[in-house]
């Protein structure tokens, strides 16, 4: 079968990488694993060894030949677009302890998938994903780095996000144009106590034009209040959004509204 570029099909072929991913996943037989984009089943086979309930979503029915044989009483393959699936409905039909989500993601919809998972309100304990290395750097970035942006703060609001290891192009067939990395999302036990909508609006507005200062991006906000809070954190009025930690954004959200 010819891999479909339009569906982000780069199949993992390196046994060593597959095993490293397997050891990164902390699943017990009482848990539920959702796999996104099982492809030809490279990860699915090792996930099955965890003996947890496993539900895989694959958009491409042409892969049925590889995947149907992996189904059993604990493993289900659903041929559907993950972005169209009502995940809350799916998980509510299964009894489990912890929910883990895993996948070598189709890179063209990485962010859309993450937003879809977060919006589904699933109470996810852990996620392990293969993503483009550049994207991994953005998701795991810390303040003061050029990779730090609104998507970083959005994901880190819900999860502790860490990069586990890089994966070279030759570990896939066909060979992709970009380097990859495995990242881990761990549920934050206590989410920041702040109005989420207002917080994300402030964060998005702050990063609207990356080159501009915070002051220029936040023209519609009361800068006297912002200036006072920046000072409390030892920052001046000419800072850019990328210099502000989550703690500063949270304080700003609380004081501004
Ligand atoms: N897990 C396999 C592996 O590691 O070899 C395949 C990974 S490949 C990078 C991404 C997979 O996601 C492909 O099998 C592709 O068909 C599937 N896919 C693409 N878009 C999808 C979508 N919207 N919903 C579900 N699966 C999708």
mmCIF file of C-alpha atoms and ligand atoms in Angstrom:
data_model
loop_
_atom_site.group_PDB
_atom_site.id
_atom_site.type_symbol
_atom_site.label_atom_id
_atom_site.label_comp_id
_atom_site.label_asym_id
_atom_site.label_seq_id
_atom_site.Cartn_x
_atom_site.Cartn_y
_atom_site.Cartn_z
ATOM 1 C CA UNK A 1 0.000 0.000 0.000
ATOM 2 C CA UNK A 2 1.309 3.439 -0.947
ATOM 3 C CA UNK A 3 1.460 5.856 2.006
ATOM 4 C CA UNK A 4 -0.927 8.799 1.685
ATOM 5 C CA UNK A 5 0.910 12.065 2.155
ATOM 6 C CA UNK A 6 -2.370 13.934 2.513
ATOM 7 C CA UNK A 7 -3.134 11.906 5.667
ATOM 8 C CA UNK A 8 0.319 12.443 7.192
ATOM 9 C CA UNK A 9 1.233 8.782 6.741
ATOM 10 C CA UNK A 10 4.830 8.183 7.791
ATOM 11 C CA UNK A 11 4.926 4.747 9.326
ATOM 12 C CA UNK A 12 7.290 4.042 12.204
ATOM 13 C CA UNK A 13 9.665 1.201 11.338
ATOM 14 C CA UNK A 14 12.434 1.486 13.951
ATOM 15 C CA UNK A 15 11.987 -1.278 16.580
ATOM 16 C CA UNK A 16 14.191 0.528 19.085
ATOM 17 C CA UNK A 17 12.044 3.692 18.945
ATOM 18 C CA UNK A 18 8.858 1.629 19.178
ATOM 19 C CA UNK A 19 10.196 -0.064 22.322
ATOM 20 C CA UNK A 20 11.281 3.238 23.861
ATOM 21 C CA UNK A 21 7.781 4.614 23.326
ATOM 22 C CA UNK A 22 6.327 1.473 24.915
ATOM 23 C CA UNK A 23 8.426 1.866 28.057
ATOM 24 C CA UNK A 24 7.355 5.534 28.345
ATOM 25 C CA UNK A 25 3.703 4.527 28.645
ATOM 26 C CA UNK A 26 2.546 3.837 32.172
ATOM 27 C CA UNK A 27 -0.573 1.766 31.557
ATOM 28 C CA UNK A 28 -2.123 -0.836 33.842
ATOM 29 C CA UNK A 29 -4.615 -3.527 32.753
ATOM 30 C CA UNK A 30 -7.393 -1.507 34.419
ATOM 31 C CA UNK A 31 -6.659 1.563 32.248
ATOM 32 C CA UNK A 32 -8.002 2.752 28.912
ATOM 33 C CA UNK A 33 -5.634 3.706 26.097
ATOM 34 C CA UNK A 34 -6.847 5.648 23.073
ATOM 35 C CA UNK A 35 -4.533 5.468 20.087
ATOM 36 C CA UNK A 36 -4.807 8.099 17.367
ATOM 37 C CA UNK A 37 -3.814 7.043 13.858
ATOM 38 C CA UNK A 38 -2.660 3.420 14.334
ATOM 39 C CA UNK A 39 -1.591 3.169 10.678
ATOM 40 C CA UNK A 40 -0.261 -0.342 10.090
ATOM 41 C CA UNK A 41 -0.277 -1.084 13.806
ATOM 42 C CA UNK A 42 3.386 -0.551 14.745
ATOM 43 C CA UNK A 43 2.453 1.006 18.102
ATOM 44 C CA UNK A 44 -0.855 -0.824 18.446
ATOM 45 C CA UNK A 45 0.954 -4.155 18.770
ATOM 46 C CA UNK A 46 3.069 -3.000 21.690
ATOM 47 C CA UNK A 47 0.130 -1.185 23.295
ATOM 48 C CA UNK A 48 -1.799 -4.461 23.281
ATOM 49 C CA UNK A 49 0.941 -5.953 25.463
ATOM 50 C CA UNK A 50 -0.090 -3.543 28.246
ATOM 51 C CA UNK A 51 -3.360 -5.550 28.514
ATOM 52 C CA UNK A 52 -5.357 -2.341 29.004
ATOM 53 C CA UNK A 53 -8.565 -1.566 27.092
ATOM 54 C CA UNK A 54 -7.476 -0.072 23.793
ATOM 55 C CA UNK A 55 -9.534 1.983 21.335
ATOM 56 C CA UNK A 56 -7.838 3.125 18.122
ATOM 57 C CA UNK A 57 -9.120 5.728 15.663
ATOM 58 C CA UNK A 58 -7.894 5.461 12.097
ATOM 59 C CA UNK A 59 -9.329 7.565 9.269
ATOM 60 C CA UNK A 60 -8.005 5.386 6.432
ATOM 61 C CA UNK A 61 -10.080 2.275 5.733
ATOM 62 C CA UNK A 62 -7.397 1.055 3.332
ATOM 63 C CA UNK A 63 -5.426 0.071 6.456
ATOM 64 C CA UNK A 64 -8.150 -2.377 7.565
ATOM 65 C CA UNK A 65 -6.088 -5.283 6.321
ATOM 66 C CA UNK A 66 -3.323 -4.471 8.856
ATOM 67 C CA UNK A 67 -5.565 -3.426 11.725
ATOM 68 C CA UNK A 68 -8.608 -5.698 11.827
ATOM 69 C CA UNK A 69 -6.426 -8.657 12.816
ATOM 70 C CA UNK A 70 -5.365 -6.787 15.962
ATOM 71 C CA UNK A 71 -8.893 -6.572 17.331
ATOM 72 C CA UNK A 72 -9.906 -8.716 20.294
ATOM 73 C CA UNK A 73 -12.088 -8.410 23.382
ATOM 74 C CA UNK A 74 -9.969 -5.518 24.740
ATOM 75 C CA UNK A 75 -8.855 -3.904 21.465
ATOM 76 C CA UNK A 76 -11.215 -2.020 19.181
ATOM 77 C CA UNK A 77 -10.401 -0.265 15.910
ATOM 78 C CA UNK A 78 -12.766 2.511 14.840
ATOM 79 C CA UNK A 79 -12.431 3.830 11.277
ATOM 80 C CA UNK A 80 -13.265 7.482 11.702
ATOM 81 C CA UNK A 81 -11.795 10.974 11.711
ATOM 82 C CA UNK A 82 -10.619 11.603 15.272
ATOM 83 C CA UNK A 83 -11.704 15.237 14.926
ATOM 84 C CA UNK A 84 -15.312 14.166 14.316
ATOM 85 C CA UNK A 85 -15.551 11.630 17.138
ATOM 86 C CA UNK A 86 -17.552 12.327 20.291
ATOM 87 C CA UNK A 87 -14.843 11.024 22.606
ATOM 88 C CA UNK A 88 -16.754 11.590 25.812
ATOM 89 C CA UNK A 89 -19.465 9.277 24.500
ATOM 90 C CA UNK A 90 -16.882 6.637 23.535
ATOM 91 C CA UNK A 91 -15.095 6.614 26.905
ATOM 92 C CA UNK A 92 -18.338 6.678 28.877
ATOM 93 C CA UNK A 93 -19.145 3.221 27.492
ATOM 94 C CA UNK A 94 -15.968 1.695 28.945
ATOM 95 C CA UNK A 95 -15.016 1.051 32.552
ATOM 96 C CA UNK A 96 -11.462 2.101 33.352
ATOM 97 C CA UNK A 97 -9.207 3.574 35.954
ATOM 98 C CA UNK A 98 -6.862 5.997 34.150
ATOM 99 C CA UNK A 99 -7.164 7.373 30.632
ATOM 100 C CA UNK A 100 -4.063 7.529 28.445
ATOM 101 C CA UNK A 101 -3.908 8.829 24.890
ATOM 102 C CA UNK A 102 -1.113 7.804 22.560
ATOM 103 C CA UNK A 103 -0.176 8.311 18.934
ATOM 104 C CA UNK A 104 2.312 8.988 16.221
ATOM 105 C CA UNK A 105 0.190 11.927 15.134
ATOM 106 C CA UNK A 106 -0.621 13.032 11.611
ATOM 107 C CA UNK A 107 1.407 16.263 11.727
ATOM 108 C CA UNK A 108 -0.942 18.338 9.589
ATOM 109 C CA UNK A 109 -3.550 18.366 12.391
ATOM 110 C CA UNK A 110 -1.438 18.103 15.576
ATOM 111 C CA UNK A 111 -2.819 21.235 17.212
ATOM 112 C CA UNK A 112 -6.393 20.562 16.072
ATOM 113 C CA UNK A 113 -6.206 17.098 17.670
ATOM 114 C CA UNK A 114 -4.885 18.458 20.968
ATOM 115 C CA UNK A 115 -7.635 21.100 21.090
ATOM 116 C CA UNK A 116 -10.244 18.468 20.270
ATOM 117 C CA UNK A 117 -8.964 16.248 23.113
ATOM 118 C CA UNK A 118 -8.916 19.098 25.616
ATOM 119 C CA UNK A 119 -12.357 20.377 24.575
ATOM 120 C CA UNK A 120 -13.824 16.899 25.036
ATOM 121 C CA UNK A 121 -13.414 17.177 28.855
ATOM 122 C CA UNK A 122 -12.150 13.626 29.211
ATOM 123 C CA UNK A 123 -10.038 13.841 32.370
ATOM 124 C CA UNK A 124 -6.907 12.558 30.628
ATOM 125 C CA UNK A 125 -4.150 11.300 32.941
ATOM 126 C CA UNK A 126 -1.328 11.072 30.446
ATOM 127 C CA UNK A 127 -0.639 11.496 26.732
ATOM 128 C CA UNK A 128 2.401 10.356 24.754
ATOM 129 C CA UNK A 129 2.698 11.704 21.228
ATOM 130 C CA UNK A 130 5.114 11.730 18.356
ATOM 131 C CA UNK A 131 5.102 15.233 16.885
ATOM 132 C CA UNK A 132 7.329 17.323 14.650
ATOM 133 C CA UNK A 133 10.446 18.266 16.673
ATOM 134 C CA UNK A 134 9.905 21.979 16.090
ATOM 135 C CA UNK A 135 6.384 21.651 17.412
ATOM 136 C CA UNK A 136 7.646 19.672 20.439
ATOM 137 C CA UNK A 137 9.917 22.623 21.242
ATOM 138 C CA UNK A 138 6.961 25.010 21.131
ATOM 139 C CA UNK A 139 4.788 22.813 23.338
ATOM 140 C CA UNK A 140 7.503 22.344 25.981
ATOM 141 C CA UNK A 141 8.989 25.863 25.854
ATOM 142 C CA UNK A 142 9.755 27.978 28.900
ATOM 143 C CA UNK A 143 9.553 31.803 29.101
ATOM 144 C CA UNK A 144 12.398 33.794 27.511
ATOM 145 C CA UNK A 145 12.695 31.422 24.586
ATOM 146 C CA UNK A 146 11.595 32.100 21.020
ATOM 147 C CA UNK A 147 9.522 28.910 21.004
ATOM 148 C CA UNK A 148 7.337 30.168 23.872
ATOM 149 C CA UNK A 149 3.908 31.350 22.736
ATOM 150 C CA UNK A 150 0.161 31.181 23.281
ATOM 151 C CA UNK A 151 -0.039 27.473 22.354
ATOM 152 C CA UNK A 152 2.640 26.738 25.011
ATOM 153 C CA UNK A 153 0.616 28.462 27.710
ATOM 154 C CA UNK A 154 -2.626 26.860 26.498
ATOM 155 C CA UNK A 155 -1.260 23.304 26.740
ATOM 156 C CA UNK A 156 0.749 23.908 29.907
ATOM 157 C CA UNK A 157 -2.387 25.245 31.583
ATOM 158 C CA UNK A 158 -3.739 21.673 31.556
ATOM 159 C CA UNK A 159 -0.597 19.516 31.492
ATOM 160 C CA UNK A 160 3.027 19.314 32.482
ATOM 161 C CA UNK A 161 4.572 18.880 29.034
ATOM 162 C CA UNK A 162 8.023 17.352 28.580
ATOM 163 C CA UNK A 163 10.097 16.264 25.613
ATOM 164 C CA UNK A 164 11.292 12.690 26.108
ATOM 165 C CA UNK A 165 13.529 12.107 23.079
ATOM 166 C CA UNK A 166 14.136 13.039 19.473
ATOM 167 C CA UNK A 167 13.387 10.646 16.616
ATOM 168 C CA UNK A 168 15.344 10.832 13.371
ATOM 169 C CA UNK A 169 13.818 10.846 9.894
ATOM 170 C CA UNK A 170 15.185 7.399 9.041
ATOM 171 C CA UNK A 171 12.981 5.752 11.644
ATOM 172 C CA UNK A 172 9.990 6.173 9.288
ATOM 173 C CA UNK A 173 8.797 4.911 5.951
ATOM 174 C CA UNK A 174 8.402 6.967 3.861
ATOM 175 C CA UNK A 175 11.092 9.289 5.265
ATOM 176 C CA UNK A 176 9.478 12.585 6.348
ATOM 177 C CA UNK A 177 10.915 16.045 5.624
ATOM 178 C CA UNK A 178 11.124 16.979 9.310
ATOM 179 C CA UNK A 179 12.694 15.673 12.518
ATOM 180 C CA UNK A 180 10.347 14.273 15.149
ATOM 181 C CA UNK A 181 10.192 13.970 18.924
ATOM 182 C CA UNK A 182 8.239 12.129 21.579
ATOM 183 C CA UNK A 183 6.485 14.335 24.092
ATOM 184 C CA UNK A 184 4.667 13.508 27.281
ATOM 185 C CA UNK A 185 1.668 15.317 28.782
ATOM 186 C CA UNK A 186 0.924 14.686 32.453
ATOM 187 C CA UNK A 187 -2.299 15.940 33.995
ATOM 188 C CA UNK A 188 -1.828 18.892 36.350
ATOM 189 C CA UNK A 189 -3.529 17.972 39.581
ATOM 190 C CA UNK A 190 -4.447 21.572 40.401
ATOM 191 C CA UNK A 191 -5.345 23.821 37.508
ATOM 192 C CA UNK A 192 -4.582 27.519 38.031
ATOM 193 C CA UNK A 193 -7.505 29.197 39.800
ATOM 194 C CA UNK A 194 -8.399 31.744 37.147
ATOM 195 C CA UNK A 195 -11.231 32.466 34.688
ATOM 196 C CA UNK A 196 -10.031 30.261 31.813
ATOM 197 C CA UNK A 197 -11.675 32.207 28.997
ATOM 198 C CA UNK A 198 -10.324 35.551 30.184
ATOM 199 C CA UNK A 199 -6.887 34.046 30.747
ATOM 200 C CA UNK A 200 -6.671 32.556 27.231
ATOM 201 C CA UNK A 201 -8.002 35.783 25.695
ATOM 202 C CA UNK A 202 -5.309 37.801 27.468
ATOM 203 C CA UNK A 203 -2.609 35.308 26.448
ATOM 204 C CA UNK A 204 -3.735 35.309 22.802
ATOM 205 C CA UNK A 205 -3.914 39.108 22.692
ATOM 206 C CA UNK A 206 -0.459 39.376 24.302
ATOM 207 C CA UNK A 207 1.128 37.235 21.567
ATOM 208 C CA UNK A 208 -0.950 38.712 18.705
ATOM 209 C CA UNK A 209 2.105 40.274 17.042
ATOM 210 C CA UNK A 210 5.172 38.396 18.312
ATOM 211 C CA UNK A 211 7.627 41.160 17.497
ATOM 212 C CA UNK A 212 5.640 43.855 19.285
ATOM 213 C CA UNK A 213 5.915 44.727 22.954
ATOM 214 C CA UNK A 214 3.202 43.692 25.370
ATOM 215 C CA UNK A 215 2.104 47.321 25.578
ATOM 216 C CA UNK A 216 1.527 47.498 21.831
ATOM 217 C CA UNK A 217 -0.372 44.239 21.747
ATOM 218 C CA UNK A 218 -2.569 45.154 24.718
ATOM 219 C CA UNK A 219 -3.751 48.601 23.602
ATOM 220 C CA UNK A 220 -7.335 47.810 24.605
ATOM 221 C CA UNK A 221 -6.368 46.956 28.188
ATOM 222 C CA UNK A 222 -5.715 49.254 31.153
ATOM 223 C CA UNK A 223 -1.931 49.537 30.972
ATOM 224 C CA UNK A 224 -1.665 51.298 34.356
ATOM 225 C CA UNK A 225 -2.717 48.057 36.032
ATOM 226 C CA UNK A 226 -0.441 45.994 33.775
ATOM 227 C CA UNK A 227 2.518 48.260 34.500
ATOM 228 C CA UNK A 228 2.021 47.935 38.262
ATOM 229 C CA UNK A 229 1.961 44.134 38.083
ATOM 230 C CA UNK A 230 4.964 43.959 35.755
ATOM 231 C CA UNK A 231 6.877 46.037 38.299
ATOM 232 C CA UNK A 232 5.921 43.611 41.080
ATOM 233 C CA UNK A 233 7.599 40.869 39.039
ATOM 234 C CA UNK A 234 10.672 43.011 38.310
ATOM 235 C CA UNK A 235 9.669 43.629 34.678
ATOM 236 C CA UNK A 236 9.535 46.955 32.839
ATOM 237 C CA UNK A 237 6.913 48.388 30.459
ATOM 238 C CA UNK A 238 8.838 47.395 27.325
ATOM 239 C CA UNK A 239 8.661 43.635 27.837
ATOM 240 C CA UNK A 240 7.440 41.249 25.184
ATOM 241 C CA UNK A 241 4.888 38.544 25.959
ATOM 242 C CA UNK A 242 7.532 35.814 25.703
ATOM 243 C CA UNK A 243 9.210 37.163 28.859
ATOM 244 C CA UNK A 244 6.125 36.593 31.006
ATOM 245 C CA UNK A 245 5.678 33.376 32.975
ATOM 246 C CA UNK A 246 2.307 31.718 33.530
ATOM 247 C CA UNK A 247 2.302 33.209 37.025
ATOM 248 C CA UNK A 248 2.463 36.740 35.607
ATOM 249 C CA UNK A 249 -0.311 36.081 33.069
ATOM 250 C CA UNK A 250 -2.506 34.665 35.821
ATOM 251 C CA UNK A 251 -1.938 37.657 38.065
ATOM 252 C CA UNK A 252 -2.656 40.001 35.149
ATOM 253 C CA UNK A 253 -5.905 38.168 34.322
ATOM 254 C CA UNK A 254 -7.092 38.424 37.902
ATOM 255 C CA UNK A 255 -6.263 42.110 38.294
ATOM 256 C CA UNK A 256 -7.464 43.275 34.895
ATOM 257 C CA UNK A 257 -10.999 41.920 34.958
HETATM 258 N N1 LIG B 1 0.860 4.854 14.204
HETATM 259 C C1 LIG B 1 1.393 4.540 12.893
HETATM 260 C C2 LIG B 1 2.892 4.401 12.971
HETATM 261 O O1 LIG B 1 3.467 4.903 13.943
HETATM 262 O O2 LIG B 1 3.487 3.809 12.086
HETATM 263 C C3 LIG B 1 0.991 5.575 11.832
HETATM 264 C C4 LIG B 1 1.360 7.006 12.126
HETATM 265 S S1 LIG B 1 1.096 8.111 10.786
HETATM 266 C C5 LIG B 1 2.244 9.385 11.200
HETATM 267 C C6 LIG B 1 -0.437 8.929 11.162
HETATM 268 C C7 LIG B 1 -1.697 8.066 11.028
HETATM 269 O O3 LIG B 1 -2.841 8.884 11.334
HETATM 270 C C8 LIG B 1 -1.954 7.517 9.629
HETATM 271 O O4 LIG B 1 -2.239 6.138 9.718
HETATM 272 C C9 LIG B 1 -3.156 8.299 9.107
HETATM 273 O O5 LIG B 1 -3.950 7.577 8.192
HETATM 274 C C10 LIG B 1 -3.889 8.593 10.400
HETATM 275 N N2 LIG B 1 -4.770 9.796 10.341
HETATM 276 C C11 LIG B 1 -4.591 10.907 9.599
HETATM 277 N N3 LIG B 1 -5.575 11.783 9.827
HETATM 278 C C12 LIG B 1 -6.409 11.198 10.743
HETATM 279 C C13 LIG B 1 -7.632 11.604 11.377
HETATM 280 N N4 LIG B 1 -8.188 12.784 11.132
HETATM 281 N N5 LIG B 1 -8.206 10.751 12.249
HETATM 282 C C14 LIG B 1 -7.657 9.526 12.511
HETATM 283 N N6 LIG B 1 -6.500 9.102 11.945
HETATM 284 C C15 LIG B 1 -5.888 9.926 11.080
#
